[in-house]
Short mmCIF file of C-alpha atoms and ligand atoms in Angstrom, two decimals:
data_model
loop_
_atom_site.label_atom_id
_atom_site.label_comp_id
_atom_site.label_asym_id
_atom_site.label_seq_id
_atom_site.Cartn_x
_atom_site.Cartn_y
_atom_site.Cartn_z
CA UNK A 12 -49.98 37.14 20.08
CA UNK A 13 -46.54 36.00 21.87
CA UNK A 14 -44.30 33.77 20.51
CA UNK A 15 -41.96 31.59 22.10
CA UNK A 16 -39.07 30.28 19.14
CA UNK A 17 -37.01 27.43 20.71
CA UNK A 18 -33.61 26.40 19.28
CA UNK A 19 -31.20 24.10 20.84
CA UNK A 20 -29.19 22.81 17.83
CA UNK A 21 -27.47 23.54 14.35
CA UNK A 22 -30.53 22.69 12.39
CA UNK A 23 -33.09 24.18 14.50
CA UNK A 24 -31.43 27.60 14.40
CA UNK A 25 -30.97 27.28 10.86
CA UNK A 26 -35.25 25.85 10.17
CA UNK A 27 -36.29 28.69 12.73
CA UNK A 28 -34.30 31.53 10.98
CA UNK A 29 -37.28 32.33 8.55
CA UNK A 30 -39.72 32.17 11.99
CA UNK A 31 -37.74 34.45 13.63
CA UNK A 32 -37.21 37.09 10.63
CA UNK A 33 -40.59 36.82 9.72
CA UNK A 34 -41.75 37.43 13.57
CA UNK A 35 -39.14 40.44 13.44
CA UNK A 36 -40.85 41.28 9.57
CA UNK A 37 -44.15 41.23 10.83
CA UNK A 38 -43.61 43.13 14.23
CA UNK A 39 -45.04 40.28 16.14
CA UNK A 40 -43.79 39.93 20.01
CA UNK A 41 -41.69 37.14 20.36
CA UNK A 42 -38.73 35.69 22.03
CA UNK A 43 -36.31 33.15 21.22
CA UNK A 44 -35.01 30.55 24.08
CA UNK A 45 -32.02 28.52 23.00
CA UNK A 46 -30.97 25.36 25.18
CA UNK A 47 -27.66 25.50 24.27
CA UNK A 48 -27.30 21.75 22.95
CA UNK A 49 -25.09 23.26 20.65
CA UNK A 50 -22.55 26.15 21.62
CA UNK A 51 -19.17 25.22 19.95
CA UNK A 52 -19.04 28.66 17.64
CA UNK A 53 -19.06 26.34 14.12
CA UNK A 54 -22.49 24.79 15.73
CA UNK A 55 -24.17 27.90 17.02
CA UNK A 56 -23.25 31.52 17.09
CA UNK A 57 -22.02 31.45 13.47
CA UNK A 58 -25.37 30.62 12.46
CA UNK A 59 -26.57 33.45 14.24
CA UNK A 60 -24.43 35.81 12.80
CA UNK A 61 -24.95 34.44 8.79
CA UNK A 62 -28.34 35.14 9.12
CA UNK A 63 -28.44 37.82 11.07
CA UNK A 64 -30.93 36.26 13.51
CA UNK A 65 -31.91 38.13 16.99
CA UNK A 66 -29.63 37.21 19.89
CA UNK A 67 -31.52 35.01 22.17
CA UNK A 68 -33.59 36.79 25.35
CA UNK A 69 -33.13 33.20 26.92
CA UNK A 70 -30.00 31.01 27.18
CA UNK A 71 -30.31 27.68 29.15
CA UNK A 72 -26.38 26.45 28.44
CA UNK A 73 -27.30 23.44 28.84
CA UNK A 74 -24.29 21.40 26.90
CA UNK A 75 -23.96 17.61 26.01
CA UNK A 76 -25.21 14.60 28.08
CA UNK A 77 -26.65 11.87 27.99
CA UNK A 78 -30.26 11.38 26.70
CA UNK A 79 -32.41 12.10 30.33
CA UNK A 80 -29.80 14.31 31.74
CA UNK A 81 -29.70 16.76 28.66
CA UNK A 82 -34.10 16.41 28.39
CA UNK A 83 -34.12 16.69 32.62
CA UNK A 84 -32.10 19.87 32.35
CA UNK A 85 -33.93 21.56 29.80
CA UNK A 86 -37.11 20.45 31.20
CA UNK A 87 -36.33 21.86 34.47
CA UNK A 88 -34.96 25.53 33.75
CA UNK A 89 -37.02 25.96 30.83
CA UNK A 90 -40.30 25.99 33.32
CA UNK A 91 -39.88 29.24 34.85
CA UNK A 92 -39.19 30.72 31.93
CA UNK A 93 -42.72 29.98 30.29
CA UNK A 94 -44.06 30.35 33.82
CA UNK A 95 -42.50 34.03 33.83
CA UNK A 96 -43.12 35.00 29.92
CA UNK A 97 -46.85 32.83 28.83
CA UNK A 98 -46.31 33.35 25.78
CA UNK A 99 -49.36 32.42 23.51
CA UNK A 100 -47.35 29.34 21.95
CA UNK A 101 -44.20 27.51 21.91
CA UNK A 102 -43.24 27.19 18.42
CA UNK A 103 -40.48 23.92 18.38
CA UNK A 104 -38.76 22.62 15.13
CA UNK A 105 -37.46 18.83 14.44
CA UNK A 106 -37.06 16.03 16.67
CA UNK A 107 -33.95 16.83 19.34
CA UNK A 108 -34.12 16.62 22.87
CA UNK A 109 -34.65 20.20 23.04
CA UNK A 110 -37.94 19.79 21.09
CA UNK A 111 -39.00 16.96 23.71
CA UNK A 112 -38.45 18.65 26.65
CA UNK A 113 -39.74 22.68 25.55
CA UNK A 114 -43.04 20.66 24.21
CA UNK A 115 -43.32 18.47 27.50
CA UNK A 116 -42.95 21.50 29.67
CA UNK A 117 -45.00 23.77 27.81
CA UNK A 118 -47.68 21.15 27.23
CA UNK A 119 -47.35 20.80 31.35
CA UNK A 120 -48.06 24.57 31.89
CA UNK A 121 -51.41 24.48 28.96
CA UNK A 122 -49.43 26.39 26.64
CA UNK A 123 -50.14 25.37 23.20
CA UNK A 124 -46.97 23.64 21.08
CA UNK A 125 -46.77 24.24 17.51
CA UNK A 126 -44.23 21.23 16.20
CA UNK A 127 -42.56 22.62 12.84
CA UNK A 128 -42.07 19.61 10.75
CA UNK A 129 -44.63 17.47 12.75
CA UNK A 130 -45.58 13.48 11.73
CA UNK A 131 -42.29 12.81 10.26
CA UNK A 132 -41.66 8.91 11.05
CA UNK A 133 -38.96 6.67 10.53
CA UNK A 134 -40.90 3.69 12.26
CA UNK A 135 -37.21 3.14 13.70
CA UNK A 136 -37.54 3.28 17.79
CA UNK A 137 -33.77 2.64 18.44
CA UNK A 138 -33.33 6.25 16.27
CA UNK A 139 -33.88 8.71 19.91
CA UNK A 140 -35.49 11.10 16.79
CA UNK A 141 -38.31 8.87 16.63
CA UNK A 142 -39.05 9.09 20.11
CA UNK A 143 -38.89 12.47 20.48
CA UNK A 144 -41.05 12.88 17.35
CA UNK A 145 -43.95 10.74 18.52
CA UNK A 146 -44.08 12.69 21.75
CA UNK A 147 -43.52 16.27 20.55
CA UNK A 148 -46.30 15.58 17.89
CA UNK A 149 -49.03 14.23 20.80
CA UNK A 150 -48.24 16.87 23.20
CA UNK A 151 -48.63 19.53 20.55
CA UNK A 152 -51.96 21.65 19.56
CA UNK A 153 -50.78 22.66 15.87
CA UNK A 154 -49.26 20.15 14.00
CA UNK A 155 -46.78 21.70 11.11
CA UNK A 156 -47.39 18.81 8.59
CA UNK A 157 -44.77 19.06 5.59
CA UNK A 158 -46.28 16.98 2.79
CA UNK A 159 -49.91 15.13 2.84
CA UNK A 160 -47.46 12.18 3.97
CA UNK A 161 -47.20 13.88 7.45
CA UNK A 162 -50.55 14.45 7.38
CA UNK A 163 -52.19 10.81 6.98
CA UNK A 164 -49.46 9.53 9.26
CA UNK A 165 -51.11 11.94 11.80
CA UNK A 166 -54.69 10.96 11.18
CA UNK A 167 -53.41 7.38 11.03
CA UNK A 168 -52.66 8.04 14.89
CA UNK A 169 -55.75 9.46 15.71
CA UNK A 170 -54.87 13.41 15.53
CA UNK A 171 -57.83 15.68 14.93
CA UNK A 172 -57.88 16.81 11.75
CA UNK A 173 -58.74 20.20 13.00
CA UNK A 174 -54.70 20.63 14.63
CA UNK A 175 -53.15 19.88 11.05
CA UNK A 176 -52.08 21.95 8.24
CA UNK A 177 -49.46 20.93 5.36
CA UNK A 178 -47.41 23.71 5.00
CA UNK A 179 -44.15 22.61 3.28
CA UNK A 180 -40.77 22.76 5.40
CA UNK A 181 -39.16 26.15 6.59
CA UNK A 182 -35.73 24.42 5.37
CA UNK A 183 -36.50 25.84 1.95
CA UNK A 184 -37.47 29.24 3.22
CA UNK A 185 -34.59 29.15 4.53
CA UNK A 186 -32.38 27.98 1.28
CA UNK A 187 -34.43 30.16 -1.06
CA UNK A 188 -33.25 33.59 1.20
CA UNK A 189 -29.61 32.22 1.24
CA UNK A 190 -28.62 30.21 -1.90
CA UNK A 191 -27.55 33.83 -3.64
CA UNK A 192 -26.14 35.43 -0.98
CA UNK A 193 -24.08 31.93 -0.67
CA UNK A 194 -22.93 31.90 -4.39
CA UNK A 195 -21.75 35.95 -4.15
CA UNK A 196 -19.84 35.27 -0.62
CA UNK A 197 -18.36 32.13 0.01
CA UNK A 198 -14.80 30.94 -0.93
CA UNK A 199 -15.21 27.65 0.08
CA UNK A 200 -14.74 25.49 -3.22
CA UNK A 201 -11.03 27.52 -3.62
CA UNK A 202 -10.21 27.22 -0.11
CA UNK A 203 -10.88 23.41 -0.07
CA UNK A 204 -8.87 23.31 -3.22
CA UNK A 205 -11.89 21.55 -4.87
CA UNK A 206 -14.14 22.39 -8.57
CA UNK A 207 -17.86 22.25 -8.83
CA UNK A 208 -18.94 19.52 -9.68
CA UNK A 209 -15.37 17.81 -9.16
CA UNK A 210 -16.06 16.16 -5.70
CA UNK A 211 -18.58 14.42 -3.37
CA UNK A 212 -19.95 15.65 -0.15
CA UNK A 213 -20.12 13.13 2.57
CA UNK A 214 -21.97 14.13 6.22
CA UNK A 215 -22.54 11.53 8.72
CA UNK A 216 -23.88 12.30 12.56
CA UNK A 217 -26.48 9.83 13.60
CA UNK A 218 -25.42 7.76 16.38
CA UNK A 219 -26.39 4.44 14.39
CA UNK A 220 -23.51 4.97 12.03
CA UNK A 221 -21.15 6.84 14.16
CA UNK A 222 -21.16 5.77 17.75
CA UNK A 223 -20.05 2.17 17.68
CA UNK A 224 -16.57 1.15 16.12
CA UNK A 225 -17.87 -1.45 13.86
CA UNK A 226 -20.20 1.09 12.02
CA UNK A 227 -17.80 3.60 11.93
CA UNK A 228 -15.01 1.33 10.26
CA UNK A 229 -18.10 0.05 8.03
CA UNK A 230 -19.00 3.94 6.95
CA UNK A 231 -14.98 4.20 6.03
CA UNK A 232 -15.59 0.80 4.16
CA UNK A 233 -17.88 2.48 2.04
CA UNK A 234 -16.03 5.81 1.24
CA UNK A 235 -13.03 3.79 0.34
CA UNK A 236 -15.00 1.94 -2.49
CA UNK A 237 -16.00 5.00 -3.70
CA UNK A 238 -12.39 6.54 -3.87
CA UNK A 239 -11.24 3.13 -5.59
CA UNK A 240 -14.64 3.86 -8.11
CA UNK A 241 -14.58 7.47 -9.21
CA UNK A 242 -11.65 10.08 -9.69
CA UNK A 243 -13.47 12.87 -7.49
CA UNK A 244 -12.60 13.44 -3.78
CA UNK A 245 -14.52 13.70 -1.24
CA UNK A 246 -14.58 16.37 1.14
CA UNK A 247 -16.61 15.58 4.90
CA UNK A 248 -17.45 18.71 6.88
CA UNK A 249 -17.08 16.59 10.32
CA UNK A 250 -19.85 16.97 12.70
CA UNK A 251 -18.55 16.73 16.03
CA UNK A 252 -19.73 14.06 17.15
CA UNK A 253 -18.33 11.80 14.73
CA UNK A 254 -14.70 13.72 14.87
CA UNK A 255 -14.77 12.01 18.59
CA UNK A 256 -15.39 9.04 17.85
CA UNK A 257 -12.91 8.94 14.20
CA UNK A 258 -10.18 9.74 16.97
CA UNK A 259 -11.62 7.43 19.67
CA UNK A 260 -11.45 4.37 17.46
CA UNK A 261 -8.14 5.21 15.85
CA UNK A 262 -10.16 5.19 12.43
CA UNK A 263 -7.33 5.48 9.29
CA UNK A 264 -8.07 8.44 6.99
CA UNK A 265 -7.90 7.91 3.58
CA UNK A 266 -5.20 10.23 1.14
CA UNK A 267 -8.32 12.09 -1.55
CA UNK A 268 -10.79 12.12 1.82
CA UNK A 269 -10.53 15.45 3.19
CA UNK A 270 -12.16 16.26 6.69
CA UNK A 271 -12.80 19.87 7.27
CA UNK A 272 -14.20 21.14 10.96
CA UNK A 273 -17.92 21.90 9.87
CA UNK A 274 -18.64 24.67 7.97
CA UNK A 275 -20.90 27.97 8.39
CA UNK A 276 -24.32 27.54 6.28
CA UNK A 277 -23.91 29.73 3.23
CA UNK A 278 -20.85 27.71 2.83
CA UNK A 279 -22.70 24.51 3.17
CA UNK A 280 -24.96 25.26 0.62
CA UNK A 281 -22.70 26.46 -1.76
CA UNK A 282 -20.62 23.36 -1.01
CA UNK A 283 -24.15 21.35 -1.76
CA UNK A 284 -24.96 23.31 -4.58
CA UNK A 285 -21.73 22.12 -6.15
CA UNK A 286 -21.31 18.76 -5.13
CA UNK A 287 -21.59 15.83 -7.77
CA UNK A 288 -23.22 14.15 -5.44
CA UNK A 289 -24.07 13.88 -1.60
CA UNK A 290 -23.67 10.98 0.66
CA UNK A 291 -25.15 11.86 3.93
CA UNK A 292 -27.27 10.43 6.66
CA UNK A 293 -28.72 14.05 8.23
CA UNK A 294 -31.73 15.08 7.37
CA UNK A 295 -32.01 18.46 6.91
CA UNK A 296 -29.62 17.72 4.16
CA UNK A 297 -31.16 14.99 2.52
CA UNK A 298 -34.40 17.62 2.15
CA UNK A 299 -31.40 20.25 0.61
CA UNK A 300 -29.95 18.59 -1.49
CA UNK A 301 -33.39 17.51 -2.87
CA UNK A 302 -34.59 20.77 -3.43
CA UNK A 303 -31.34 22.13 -4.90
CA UNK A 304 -31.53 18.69 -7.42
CA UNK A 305 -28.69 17.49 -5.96
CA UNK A 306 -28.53 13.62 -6.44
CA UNK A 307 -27.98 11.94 -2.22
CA UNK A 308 -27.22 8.57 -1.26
CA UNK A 309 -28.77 8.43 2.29
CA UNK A 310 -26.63 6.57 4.51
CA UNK A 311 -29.81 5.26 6.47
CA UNK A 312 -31.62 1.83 6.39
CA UNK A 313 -34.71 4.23 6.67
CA UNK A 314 -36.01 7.95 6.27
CA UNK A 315 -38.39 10.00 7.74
CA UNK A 316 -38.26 11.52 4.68
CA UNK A 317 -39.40 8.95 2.11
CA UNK A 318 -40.64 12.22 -0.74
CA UNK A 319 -36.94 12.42 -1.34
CA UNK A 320 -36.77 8.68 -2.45
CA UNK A 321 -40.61 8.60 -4.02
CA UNK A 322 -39.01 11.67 -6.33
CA UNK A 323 -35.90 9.71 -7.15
CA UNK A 324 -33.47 12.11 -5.54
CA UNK A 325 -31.92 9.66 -3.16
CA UNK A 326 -31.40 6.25 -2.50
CA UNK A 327 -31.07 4.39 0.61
CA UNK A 328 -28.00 2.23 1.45
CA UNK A 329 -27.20 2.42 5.10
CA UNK A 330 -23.39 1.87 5.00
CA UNK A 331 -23.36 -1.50 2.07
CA UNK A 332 -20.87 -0.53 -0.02
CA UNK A 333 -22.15 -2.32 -2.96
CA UNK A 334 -25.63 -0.73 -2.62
CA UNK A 335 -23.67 2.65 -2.54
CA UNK A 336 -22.10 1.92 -5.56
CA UNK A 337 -25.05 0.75 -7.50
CA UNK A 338 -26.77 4.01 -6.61
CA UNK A 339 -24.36 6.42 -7.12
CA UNK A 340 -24.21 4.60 -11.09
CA UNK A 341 -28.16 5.04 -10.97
CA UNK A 342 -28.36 8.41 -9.56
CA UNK A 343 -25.32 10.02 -11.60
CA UNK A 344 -26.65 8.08 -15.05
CA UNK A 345 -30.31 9.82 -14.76
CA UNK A 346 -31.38 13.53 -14.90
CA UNK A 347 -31.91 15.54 -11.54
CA UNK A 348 -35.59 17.07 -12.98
CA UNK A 349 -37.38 15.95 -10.05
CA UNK A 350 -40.27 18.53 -8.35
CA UNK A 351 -39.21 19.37 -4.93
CA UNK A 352 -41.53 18.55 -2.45
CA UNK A 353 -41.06 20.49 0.58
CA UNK A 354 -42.42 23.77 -0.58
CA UNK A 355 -42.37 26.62 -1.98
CA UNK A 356 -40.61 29.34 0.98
CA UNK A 357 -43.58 30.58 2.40
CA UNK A 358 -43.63 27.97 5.34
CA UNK A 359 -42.90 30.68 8.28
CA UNK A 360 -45.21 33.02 6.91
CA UNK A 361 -48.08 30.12 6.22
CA UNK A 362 -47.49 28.82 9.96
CA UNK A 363 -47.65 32.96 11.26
CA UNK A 364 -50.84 33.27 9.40
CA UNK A 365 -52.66 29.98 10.72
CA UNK A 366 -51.59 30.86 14.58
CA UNK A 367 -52.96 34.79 14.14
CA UNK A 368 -56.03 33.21 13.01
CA UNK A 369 -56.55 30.51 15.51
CA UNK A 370 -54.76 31.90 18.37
C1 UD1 B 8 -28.33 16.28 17.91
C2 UD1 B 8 -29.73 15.70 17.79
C3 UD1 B 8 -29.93 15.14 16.39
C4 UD1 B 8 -29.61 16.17 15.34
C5 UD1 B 8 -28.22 16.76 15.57
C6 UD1 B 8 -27.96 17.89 14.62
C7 UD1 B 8 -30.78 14.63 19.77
C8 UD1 B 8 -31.09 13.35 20.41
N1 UD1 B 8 -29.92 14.58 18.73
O1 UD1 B 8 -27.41 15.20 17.76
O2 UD1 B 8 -31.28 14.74 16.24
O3 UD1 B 8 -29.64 15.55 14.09
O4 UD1 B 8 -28.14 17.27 16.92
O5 UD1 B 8 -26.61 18.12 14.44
O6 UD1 B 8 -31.28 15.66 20.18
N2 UD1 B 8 -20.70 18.41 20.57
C9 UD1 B 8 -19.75 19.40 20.51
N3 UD1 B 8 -20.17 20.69 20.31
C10 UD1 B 8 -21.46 21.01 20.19
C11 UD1 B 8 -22.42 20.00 20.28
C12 UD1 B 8 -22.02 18.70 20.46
O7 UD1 B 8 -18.56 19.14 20.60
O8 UD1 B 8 -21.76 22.20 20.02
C13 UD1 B 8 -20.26 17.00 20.73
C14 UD1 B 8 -20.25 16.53 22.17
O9 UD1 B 8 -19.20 15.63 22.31
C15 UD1 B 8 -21.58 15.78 22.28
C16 UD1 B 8 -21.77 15.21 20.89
O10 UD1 B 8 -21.20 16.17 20.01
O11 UD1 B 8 -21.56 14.80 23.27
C17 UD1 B 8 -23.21 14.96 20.52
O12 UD1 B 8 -24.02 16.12 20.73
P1 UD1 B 8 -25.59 15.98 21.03
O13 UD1 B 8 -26.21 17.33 21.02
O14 UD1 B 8 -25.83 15.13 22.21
O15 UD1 B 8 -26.14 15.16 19.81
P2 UD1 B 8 -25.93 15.33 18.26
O16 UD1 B 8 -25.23 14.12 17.75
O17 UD1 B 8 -25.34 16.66 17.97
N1 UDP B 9 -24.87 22.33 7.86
C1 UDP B 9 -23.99 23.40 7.97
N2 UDP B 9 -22.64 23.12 8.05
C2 UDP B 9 -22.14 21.87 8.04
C3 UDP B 9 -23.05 20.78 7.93
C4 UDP B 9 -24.40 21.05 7.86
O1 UDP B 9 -24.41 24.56 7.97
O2 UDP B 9 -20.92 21.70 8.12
C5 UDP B 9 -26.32 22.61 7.81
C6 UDP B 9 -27.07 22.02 6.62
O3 UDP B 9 -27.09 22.92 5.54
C7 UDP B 9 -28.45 21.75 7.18
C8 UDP B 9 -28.20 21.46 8.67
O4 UDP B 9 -26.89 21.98 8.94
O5 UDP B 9 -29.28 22.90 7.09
C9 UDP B 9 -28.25 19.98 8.94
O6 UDP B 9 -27.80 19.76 10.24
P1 UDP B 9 -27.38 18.33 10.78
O7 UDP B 9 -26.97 17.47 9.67
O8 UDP B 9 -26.42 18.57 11.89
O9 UDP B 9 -28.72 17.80 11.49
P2 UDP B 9 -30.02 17.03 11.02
O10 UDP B 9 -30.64 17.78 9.90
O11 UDP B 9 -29.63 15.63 10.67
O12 UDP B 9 -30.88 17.02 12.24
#
């Protein structure tokens, strides 16, 4: 069996890292092919070298752009590639651009997708995710479901029953192999100047709440209620996408907010781990800070991951201040005991097993 393991972006390397270890583990013949979405260092290679992933045999470099020219240029060197190397499957994670185009052109070529995290929806079609989600998951022969959620959304659209497995989510593979080695190396809490459990985490990427001035200044809103409501800081590893626009729209920083560039991942999680509380609208971390019983305000008006509401580890507020508030007093007054839901950390070597035996 050949494997093809495409990456393009932060969380993709980070939710293949257990596929590609466990390929390595297992001595199975595979490749990864990264499209280069991401390449600033603190968005790529240092991910690489944390978790000591294999280099990979295939770099597209293909950069930023817009929506079709970034999907175009994937599309379009990625095809010789899986021409040249047929691998048995393309194994694709998430809901980028990346994932669209490797599953469009592999699905062009009859070379069977897996989608990793497959029938996530946020029933949201202005979110580009969603797109790229409903696509990925018709174009693909093995269908990664994460919870029985995924899975009746599938058969809801008419999947075959017979393509879907719940497997749990490879972001906790990847947490459970890293969380230790995070709390023995990283220095982050003294070099931020910051306690555990003195200070909230804030994240905030998608282009709904970053892009456009209004939201941003809305967003700042909201953090500077918080300041005015609690003592703690907060401290905002700042994707980079929203560091161009804070500078593009002049946006005022306030004194106890402290932006940092982003961070590598064991720092993140330590910097999770310790966190009073996380504001965020990504979601690999709302599923993180879940599972490490973190409470998260989700700073969406929806989530493709509703188990981390059902289980009462987050609350939506999309960027209302006062809804903020009132769940930050409802999340920090009750007890973090919930179950996580996205499995256990056996999700690469599950999704191995099924494509050995089906393959
Ligand atoms: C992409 C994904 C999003 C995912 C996120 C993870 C799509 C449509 N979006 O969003 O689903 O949640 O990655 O972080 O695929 N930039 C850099 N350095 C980089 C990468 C980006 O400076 O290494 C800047 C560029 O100005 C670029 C902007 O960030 O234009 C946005 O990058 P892009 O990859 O288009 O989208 P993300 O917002 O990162
Ligand atoms: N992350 C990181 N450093 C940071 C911020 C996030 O390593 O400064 C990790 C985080 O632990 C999670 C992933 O990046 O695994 C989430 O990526 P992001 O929020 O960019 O994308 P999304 O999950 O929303 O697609």
């Amino acid at each position: 069996m050949k494997v093809a393991l495409v990456v393009g972006t932060r969380p993709e390397v980070i939710k293949m890292s257990s596929l590609m270890l466990e390929c390595q583990r297992q001595g199975i013949d595979f490749f990864v092919l990264h499209s280069n979405q991401h390449y600033s260092p603190d968005m790529d290679a240092i991910f690489f070298e944390e978790l000591n992933l294999p280099a990979p045999k295939y770099n597209l470099n293909v950069g930023s752009g817009t929506h079709s020219n970034q999907t175009g240029n994937i599309l379009i060197k990625i095809e010789p590639i899986f021409e040249d190397e047929r691998p048995d499957v393309v194994l694709v994670q998430g809901d980028t651009n990346t994932v669209l185009s490797a599953a469009l052109a592999a699905a062009k070529l009859n070379i069977p997708v897996g989608h990793v995290e497959a029938g996530l929806r946020s029933y949201d079609r202005t979110m580009p995710e969603e797109t790229n989600r409903i696509v990925t998951d018709h174009l693909s022969e093995f269908l990664f479901a994460v919870t029985s959620t995924q899975e009746e959304i599938l058969l809801g659209e008419g999947k075959d029953c017979k393509k879907i497995d719940v497997v749990g989510n490879t972001v906790v593979d990847a947490l459970i192999e890293n969380i230790e080695i995070a709390k023995e190396k990283s220095t982050i809490l003294a070099d931020s100047e910051i306690s555990s459990k003195g200070y909230f985490l804030v994240t905030a990427h998608r282009s709904s709440n970053v892009d456009n001035q209004s939201s941003l200044e809305e967003l700042f809103s909201l953090i500077n209620g918080v300041l005015g409501t609690y003592t703690e800081d907060i401290l905002w590893p700042v994707h980079p996408r929203a560091m161009k626009n804070i500078k593009k729209f002049n946006i005022e920083i306030p004194g106890r907010l402290k932006l940092i560039e982003p961070v590598g991942y064991l720092d993140f999680l330590h910097l999770q781990n310790n966190a009073k509380l996380i504001l965020t609208d990504s979601g690999g971390i709302q599923e993180e800070a879940c599972a490490l019983k973190v409470p998260c305000v989700t700073l969406r008006e929806n989530t493709e991951r509703p188990e981390t509401v059902d289980v009462g580890a987050s609350i939506l507020v999309g960027r209302d201040k006062t809804k903020c508030l009132d769940a930050m007093e409802l999340l920090l007054s009750r007890k973090a005991d919930w179950k996580n839901p996205f499995g256990d950390g056996s999700t690469a070597r599950q999704i191995l097993e099924i494509l050995r035996s089906r393959l």
